[in-house]
């Protein structure tokens, strides 16, 4: 995360390398910026002279949202690509972004745009964990529309008179988008559904979350309540995060304001434990100590309960805590779970201590009564 | 700022004396939810926004002619979703206090603002946006002949965390002229 703040991450496709711009690119960059048929359809103006190209390049080489697109073997500059805030949506950079690209004329018609687009989508959804990616093209440039269609974008809006170009002409813009769900569906990857509350976003983990994940997993006070040993190395966290990614039962809890991952919550299949029917799941969660006492866990758990009963159609959700974890007990009671009892000496902790496990459950009917005021 | 008149309404600049009326409709949760904002919690909050409105050109207070009460607002602002000069393209936004819904008042006010936009300000395009659940507003837009351009999915996050779709509309000068001809017959 820190590294991304300083410079843009280098990405690779089969034929291209996407890296940050540098002042060494000036000759090739100026040649690119002088091509009218390249610059205008992308909404830019043509560079008047080398001096203007140099100024633009200075900005781009500082820019964390702009890549130089180069040939992987010859290292020649082929074009530029960007992934910026979405100008149409009132969402944060950690939630939605707009992608765009341009290629020097001699690179046209060789499938580079599609190859590039696929990598940008992979980076945006799989590494940055975005909810949505949008892209637009001018109605005068239908070739771009075909690329977006191939990539799985949906045309959302034909915005009339949306853009006044550098030469004064006004053009219509067609805006397209692809959601996280659509992306993973196309790839045939089943993903946990993204949920949203007032302060939190619950989404699938990505490997980019590793530093945040390790930060709270290494804290001795955070893990001990769930019965696990604080992580001793980032390698240990990496393995567990891998497991989360494969299992697809766990959401990363992200604080919307900062985009930081501050905990996790899951709905686990309960079959190996106490109940063996498929419409029952066990809720489990953990929250970074720095965020305790603000009602965040209750907020996340309420939304997961809603999802469990109203969208997954479950019959029952169970949850338990170790007897000494009173903080969790309060969350569970606030949520309205029914106390079942205490399984004594039910769990052998890593340090050899035997723990009592306090079990609760909620049925679909109880959920309806508590959250929708329905009487039987 | 130009005062605009319709049969039942007077559209004028906001004034400090509008505070009570303004606070009354801004603290109504049913009004704010359609703009995606939470109801105002205090007069102070309304006072601050009212100050801003008073300074804005092209934000009108909608007032009832017979009572003089301020019952809503209508504005023509810069459309940040379009890369255009506000000299030829603006976004229309409006809201109306709940007791006045269902009487065609908003349509009456917007019709006059559109006349002003195209005939006096010389705009080329007027756009407007609404959340998909705001069907009342959708009816106003359709009655006035706005063209539905499309819907931006998951466009805005409401204060309660819900992601909302935004439906986009616009009207160009030709469409305005056509609509005017049709309705003057």
Short mmCIF file of N, CA, C and O in Angstrom, two decimals, chain A residues 49-137:
data_model
loop_
_atom_site.label_atom_id
_atom_site.label_comp_id
_atom_site.label_asym_id
_atom_site.label_seq_id
_atom_site.Cartn_x
_atom_site.Cartn_y
_atom_site.Cartn_z
N UNK A 49 4.60 21.95 -29.04
CA UNK A 49 6.03 21.80 -29.28
C UNK A 49 6.64 20.90 -28.20
O UNK A 49 5.96 20.46 -27.28
N UNK A 50 7.93 20.68 -28.35
CA UNK A 50 8.64 19.80 -27.42
C UNK A 50 8.56 20.32 -25.98
O UNK A 50 8.49 19.54 -25.04
N UNK A 51 8.56 21.63 -25.85
CA UNK A 51 8.51 22.24 -24.51
C UNK A 51 7.21 21.87 -23.80
O UNK A 51 7.20 21.51 -22.62
N UNK A 52 6.10 21.94 -24.54
CA UNK A 52 4.81 21.59 -23.94
C UNK A 52 4.76 20.11 -23.59
O UNK A 52 4.27 19.72 -22.52
N UNK A 53 5.31 19.26 -24.48
CA UNK A 53 5.36 17.82 -24.20
C UNK A 53 6.17 17.56 -22.93
O UNK A 53 5.83 16.71 -22.12
N UNK A 54 7.24 18.33 -22.78
CA UNK A 54 8.11 18.14 -21.61
C UNK A 54 7.35 18.46 -20.32
O UNK A 54 7.44 17.73 -19.34
N UNK A 55 6.58 19.55 -20.38
CA UNK A 55 5.80 19.93 -19.18
C UNK A 55 4.78 18.85 -18.82
O UNK A 55 4.61 18.49 -17.66
N UNK A 56 4.10 18.36 -19.86
CA UNK A 56 3.11 17.31 -19.62
C UNK A 56 3.80 16.07 -19.04
O UNK A 56 3.32 15.45 -18.09
N UNK A 57 4.94 15.72 -19.62
CA UNK A 57 5.66 14.53 -19.16
C UNK A 57 6.10 14.68 -17.71
O UNK A 57 6.07 13.71 -16.94
N UNK A 58 6.49 15.88 -17.34
CA UNK A 58 6.87 16.13 -15.94
C UNK A 58 5.71 15.79 -15.00
O UNK A 58 5.89 15.15 -13.97
N UNK A 59 4.51 16.23 -15.41
CA UNK A 59 3.33 15.90 -14.59
C UNK A 59 3.09 14.39 -14.55
O UNK A 59 2.85 13.81 -13.50
N UNK A 60 3.14 13.78 -15.74
CA UNK A 60 2.82 12.35 -15.81
C UNK A 60 3.82 11.51 -15.03
O UNK A 60 3.46 10.48 -14.47
N UNK A 61 5.08 11.92 -15.00
CA UNK A 61 6.08 11.10 -14.31
C UNK A 61 5.89 11.16 -12.79
O UNK A 61 6.37 10.30 -12.07
N UNK A 62 5.15 12.19 -12.32
CA UNK A 62 4.82 12.28 -10.89
C UNK A 62 3.51 11.59 -10.56
O UNK A 62 3.15 11.44 -9.40
N UNK A 63 2.79 11.26 -11.60
CA UNK A 63 1.39 10.89 -11.45
C UNK A 63 1.25 9.42 -11.05
O UNK A 63 1.84 8.54 -11.66
N UNK A 64 0.46 9.20 -10.03
CA UNK A 64 0.30 7.83 -9.54
C UNK A 64 -0.81 7.07 -10.25
O UNK A 64 -1.11 5.94 -9.90
N UNK A 65 -1.46 7.71 -11.21
CA UNK A 65 -2.58 7.05 -11.87
C UNK A 65 -2.33 6.87 -13.37
O UNK A 65 -3.23 6.52 -14.11
N UNK A 66 -1.09 7.10 -13.80
CA UNK A 66 -0.79 7.10 -15.24
C UNK A 66 0.37 6.16 -15.53
O UNK A 66 1.42 6.25 -14.89
N UNK A 67 0.19 5.27 -16.50
CA UNK A 67 1.27 4.37 -16.89
C UNK A 67 1.80 4.73 -18.28
O UNK A 67 1.02 5.12 -19.16
N UNK A 68 3.09 4.51 -18.49
CA UNK A 68 3.66 4.47 -19.82
C UNK A 68 3.49 3.04 -20.31
O UNK A 68 3.81 2.10 -19.58
N UNK A 69 2.93 2.88 -21.51
CA UNK A 69 2.74 1.52 -22.05
C UNK A 69 3.88 1.26 -23.03
O UNK A 69 4.06 2.00 -24.01
N UNK A 70 4.69 0.22 -22.76
CA UNK A 70 5.88 -0.05 -23.58
C UNK A 70 5.84 -1.47 -24.14
O UNK A 70 5.24 -2.36 -23.55
N UNK A 71 6.54 -1.65 -25.23
CA UNK A 71 6.73 -2.98 -25.80
C UNK A 71 7.66 -3.76 -24.87
O UNK A 71 8.71 -3.26 -24.48
N UNK A 72 7.24 -4.96 -24.50
CA UNK A 72 8.00 -5.71 -23.49
C UNK A 72 9.39 -6.11 -23.98
O UNK A 72 10.31 -6.25 -23.17
N UNK A 73 9.55 -6.33 -25.29
CA UNK A 73 10.87 -6.73 -25.77
C UNK A 73 11.73 -5.55 -26.22
O UNK A 73 12.87 -5.42 -25.81
N UNK A 74 11.15 -4.65 -27.02
CA UNK A 74 11.98 -3.55 -27.53
C UNK A 74 12.00 -2.35 -26.57
O UNK A 74 12.81 -1.44 -26.74
N UNK A 75 11.11 -2.34 -25.59
CA UNK A 75 10.98 -1.24 -24.61
C UNK A 75 10.57 0.08 -25.23
O UNK A 75 10.64 1.12 -24.60
N UNK A 76 10.12 0.04 -26.48
CA UNK A 76 9.64 1.29 -27.12
C UNK A 76 8.33 1.73 -26.48
O UNK A 76 7.48 0.92 -26.09
N UNK A 77 8.17 3.05 -26.41
CA UNK A 77 6.92 3.59 -25.86
C UNK A 77 5.80 3.43 -26.90
O UNK A 77 5.95 3.87 -28.04
N UNK A 78 4.71 2.78 -26.48
CA UNK A 78 3.60 2.54 -27.41
C UNK A 78 2.42 3.46 -27.14
O UNK A 78 1.61 3.72 -28.03
N UNK A 79 2.29 3.89 -25.90
CA UNK A 79 1.12 4.71 -25.57
C UNK A 79 1.06 4.98 -24.08
O UNK A 79 2.07 4.91 -23.38
N UNK A 80 -0.15 5.28 -23.61
CA UNK A 80 -0.34 5.58 -22.19
C UNK A 80 -1.65 4.95 -21.72
O UNK A 80 -2.56 4.73 -22.51
N UNK A 81 -1.70 4.66 -20.42
CA UNK A 81 -2.93 4.13 -19.83
C UNK A 81 -3.11 4.79 -18.48
O UNK A 81 -2.14 5.19 -17.85
N UNK A 82 -4.37 4.94 -18.06
CA UNK A 82 -4.61 5.56 -16.76
C UNK A 82 -5.79 4.92 -16.04
O UNK A 82 -6.65 4.28 -16.64
N UNK A 83 -5.79 5.12 -14.74
CA UNK A 83 -6.84 4.56 -13.90
C UNK A 83 -7.08 5.61 -12.82
O UNK A 83 -6.36 5.68 -11.83
N UNK A 84 -8.07 6.45 -13.04
CA UNK A 84 -8.26 7.62 -12.20
C UNK A 84 -9.60 7.56 -11.48
O UNK A 84 -10.36 6.64 -11.70
N UNK A 85 -9.89 8.55 -10.65
CA UNK A 85 -11.20 8.61 -10.00
C UNK A 85 -12.29 8.65 -11.07
O UNK A 85 -12.08 9.13 -12.17
N UNK A 86 -13.45 8.12 -10.72
CA UNK A 86 -14.56 8.10 -11.67
C UNK A 86 -15.24 9.47 -11.67
O UNK A 86 -15.82 9.89 -10.68
N UNK A 87 -15.18 10.20 -12.80
CA UNK A 87 -15.72 11.57 -12.80
C UNK A 87 -17.25 11.62 -12.76
O UNK A 87 -17.82 12.66 -12.47
N UNK A 88 -17.90 10.51 -13.06
CA UNK A 88 -19.36 10.52 -13.11
C UNK A 88 -19.98 10.12 -11.79
O UNK A 88 -21.11 10.45 -11.50
N UNK A 89 -19.23 9.39 -11.00
CA UNK A 89 -19.80 8.84 -9.78
C UNK A 89 -19.27 9.57 -8.56
O UNK A 89 -18.13 10.01 -8.55
N UNK A 90 -20.09 9.63 -7.53
CA UNK A 90 -19.61 10.23 -6.30
C UNK A 90 -19.14 9.11 -5.39
O UNK A 90 -19.71 8.84 -4.35
N UNK A 91 -18.09 8.42 -5.82
CA UNK A 91 -17.54 7.33 -5.02
C UNK A 91 -16.06 7.58 -4.84
O UNK A 91 -15.44 8.36 -5.55
N UNK A 92 -15.49 6.87 -3.86
CA UNK A 92 -14.07 7.07 -3.56
C UNK A 92 -13.18 6.29 -4.53
O UNK A 92 -13.62 5.35 -5.16
N UNK A 93 -11.90 6.69 -4.56
CA UNK A 93 -10.92 6.02 -5.42
C UNK A 93 -10.79 4.55 -5.06
O UNK A 93 -10.41 3.74 -5.88
N UNK A 94 -11.08 4.21 -3.79
CA UNK A 94 -10.96 2.81 -3.39
C UNK A 94 -12.19 2.00 -3.80
O UNK A 94 -12.23 0.80 -3.61
N UNK A 95 -13.20 2.68 -4.34
CA UNK A 95 -14.44 1.99 -4.71
C UNK A 95 -14.66 1.92 -6.23
O UNK A 95 -15.06 0.91 -6.75
N UNK A 96 -14.44 3.05 -6.89
CA UNK A 96 -14.70 3.07 -8.34
C UNK A 96 -13.61 3.87 -9.04
O UNK A 96 -13.13 4.87 -8.50
N UNK A 97 -13.23 3.43 -10.23
CA UNK A 97 -12.26 4.19 -11.02
C UNK A 97 -12.62 4.15 -12.49
O UNK A 97 -13.36 3.28 -12.94
N UNK A 98 -12.05 5.13 -13.19
CA UNK A 98 -12.23 5.19 -14.63
C UNK A 98 -10.93 4.78 -15.30
O UNK A 98 -9.87 5.25 -14.89
N UNK A 99 -11.00 3.91 -16.30
CA UNK A 99 -9.78 3.58 -17.03
C UNK A 99 -9.81 4.21 -18.41
O UNK A 99 -10.88 4.50 -18.96
N UNK A 100 -8.63 4.44 -18.95
CA UNK A 100 -8.52 4.98 -20.29
C UNK A 100 -7.15 4.65 -20.85
O UNK A 100 -6.25 4.26 -20.12
N UNK A 101 -7.02 4.80 -22.15
CA UNK A 101 -5.74 4.48 -22.76
C UNK A 101 -5.64 5.18 -24.10
O UNK A 101 -6.66 5.61 -24.68
N UNK A 102 -4.43 5.33 -24.60
CA UNK A 102 -4.25 5.73 -25.99
C UNK A 102 -3.02 5.02 -26.53
O UNK A 102 -2.10 4.69 -25.78
N UNK A 103 -3.03 4.75 -27.84
CA UNK A 103 -1.91 4.06 -28.48
C UNK A 103 -1.44 4.86 -29.68
O UNK A 103 -2.26 5.42 -30.43
N UNK A 104 -0.16 4.88 -29.88
CA UNK A 104 0.44 5.47 -31.06
C UNK A 104 -0.13 4.77 -32.30
O UNK A 104 -0.46 3.58 -32.24
N UNK A 105 -0.25 5.52 -33.40
CA UNK A 105 -1.01 5.02 -34.55
C UNK A 105 -0.48 3.69 -35.09
O UNK A 105 -1.25 2.83 -35.52
N UNK A 106 0.85 3.50 -35.05
CA UNK A 106 1.38 2.26 -35.64
C UNK A 106 1.04 1.02 -34.80
O UNK A 106 1.27 -0.10 -35.22
N UNK A 107 0.46 1.24 -33.59
CA UNK A 107 0.07 0.10 -32.75
C UNK A 107 -1.39 -0.28 -32.92
O UNK A 107 -1.88 -1.21 -32.28
N UNK A 108 -2.10 0.47 -33.74
CA UNK A 108 -3.54 0.22 -33.86
C UNK A 108 -3.81 -1.10 -34.57
O UNK A 108 -3.01 -1.57 -35.39
N UNK A 109 -4.96 -1.68 -34.28
CA UNK A 109 -5.43 -2.86 -35.03
C UNK A 109 -4.69 -4.14 -34.73
O UNK A 109 -4.73 -5.08 -35.52
N UNK A 110 -3.98 -4.21 -33.62
CA UNK A 110 -3.23 -5.43 -33.31
C UNK A 110 -3.69 -6.05 -31.99
O UNK A 110 -2.99 -6.89 -31.42
N UNK A 111 -4.82 -5.59 -31.51
CA UNK A 111 -5.36 -6.20 -30.29
C UNK A 111 -4.69 -5.73 -29.01
O UNK A 111 -4.91 -6.30 -27.95
N UNK A 112 -3.88 -4.67 -29.10
CA UNK A 112 -3.19 -4.19 -27.88
C UNK A 112 -4.18 -3.63 -26.85
O UNK A 112 -4.01 -3.84 -25.65
N UNK A 113 -5.18 -2.90 -27.35
CA UNK A 113 -6.12 -2.25 -26.41
C UNK A 113 -6.85 -3.28 -25.57
O UNK A 113 -7.01 -3.11 -24.36
N UNK A 114 -7.28 -4.37 -26.19
CA UNK A 114 -7.99 -5.41 -25.46
C UNK A 114 -7.06 -6.07 -24.44
O UNK A 114 -7.44 -6.29 -23.28
N UNK A 115 -5.85 -6.35 -24.88
CA UNK A 115 -4.86 -6.98 -23.99
C UNK A 115 -4.58 -6.09 -22.78
O UNK A 115 -4.51 -6.56 -21.64
N UNK A 116 -4.46 -4.79 -23.03
CA UNK A 116 -4.21 -3.83 -21.96
C UNK A 116 -5.42 -3.75 -21.02
O UNK A 116 -5.28 -3.78 -19.79
N UNK A 117 -6.60 -3.66 -21.62
CA UNK A 117 -7.84 -3.53 -20.84
C UNK A 117 -8.01 -4.70 -19.88
O UNK A 117 -8.40 -4.53 -18.73
N UNK A 118 -7.71 -5.91 -20.37
CA UNK A 118 -7.86 -7.09 -19.51
C UNK A 118 -6.97 -6.99 -18.27
O UNK A 118 -7.38 -7.34 -17.17
N UNK A 119 -5.76 -6.50 -18.47
CA UNK A 119 -4.83 -6.37 -17.34
C UNK A 119 -5.29 -5.27 -16.37
O UNK A 119 -5.19 -5.42 -15.16
N UNK A 120 -5.81 -4.17 -16.91
CA UNK A 120 -6.30 -3.09 -16.04
C UNK A 120 -7.48 -3.58 -15.20
O UNK A 120 -7.59 -3.25 -14.01
N UNK A 121 -8.36 -4.36 -15.81
CA UNK A 121 -9.50 -4.89 -15.07
C UNK A 121 -9.03 -5.85 -13.97
O UNK A 121 -9.51 -5.82 -12.84
N UNK A 122 -8.08 -6.71 -14.33
CA UNK A 122 -7.56 -7.66 -13.34
C UNK A 122 -6.95 -6.90 -12.16
O UNK A 122 -7.25 -7.18 -10.99
N UNK A 123 -6.15 -5.90 -12.47
CA UNK A 123 -5.50 -5.11 -11.41
C UNK A 123 -6.55 -4.41 -10.54
O UNK A 123 -6.50 -4.45 -9.32
N UNK A 124 -7.52 -3.80 -11.19
CA UNK A 124 -8.54 -3.03 -10.47
C UNK A 124 -9.40 -3.89 -9.57
O UNK A 124 -9.64 -3.57 -8.41
N UNK A 125 -9.87 -5.01 -10.09
CA UNK A 125 -10.79 -5.84 -9.31
C UNK A 125 -10.06 -6.80 -8.38
O UNK A 125 -10.44 -6.96 -7.22
N UNK A 126 -8.99 -7.43 -8.89
CA UNK A 126 -8.36 -8.49 -8.08
C UNK A 126 -7.32 -7.94 -7.11
O UNK A 126 -7.10 -8.51 -6.06
N UNK A 127 -6.66 -6.84 -7.48
CA UNK A 127 -5.65 -6.31 -6.56
C UNK A 127 -6.17 -5.13 -5.75
O UNK A 127 -5.95 -5.04 -4.56
N UNK A 128 -6.85 -4.19 -6.41
CA UNK A 128 -7.33 -3.01 -5.66
C UNK A 128 -8.68 -3.25 -4.99
O UNK A 128 -9.09 -2.46 -4.15
N UNK A 129 -9.37 -4.31 -5.39
CA UNK A 129 -10.66 -4.62 -4.75
C UNK A 129 -11.77 -3.64 -5.09
O UNK A 129 -12.66 -3.40 -4.28
N UNK A 130 -11.72 -3.04 -6.29
CA UNK A 130 -12.74 -2.04 -6.66
C UNK A 130 -14.13 -2.66 -6.80
O UNK A 130 -14.26 -3.86 -7.03
N UNK A 131 -15.15 -1.81 -6.66
CA UNK A 131 -16.54 -2.24 -6.85
C UNK A 131 -16.95 -2.12 -8.31
O UNK A 131 -17.80 -2.85 -8.78
N UNK A 132 -16.36 -1.15 -8.98
CA UNK A 132 -16.82 -0.84 -10.33
C UNK A 132 -15.71 -0.12 -11.11
O UNK A 132 -14.96 0.65 -10.54
N UNK A 133 -15.64 -0.40 -12.41
CA UNK A 133 -14.70 0.32 -13.27
C UNK A 133 -15.50 0.88 -14.45
O UNK A 133 -16.34 0.18 -15.02
N UNK A 134 -15.27 2.14 -14.74
CA UNK A 134 -15.98 2.71 -15.88
C UNK A 134 -15.00 3.18 -16.93
O UNK A 134 -13.80 3.32 -16.68
N UNK A 135 -15.49 3.37 -18.14
CA UNK A 135 -14.69 3.88 -19.24
C UNK A 135 -15.64 4.53 -20.21
O UNK A 135 -16.79 4.12 -20.32
N UNK A 136 -15.18 5.55 -20.89
CA UNK A 136 -16.06 6.23 -21.84
C UNK A 136 -15.37 6.37 -23.18
O UNK A 136 -14.16 6.25 -23.28
N UNK A 137 -16.18 6.60 -24.21
CA UNK A 137 -15.59 6.91 -25.53
C UNK A 137 -16.50 7.87 -26.27
O UNK A 137 -17.71 7.91 -26.03
#
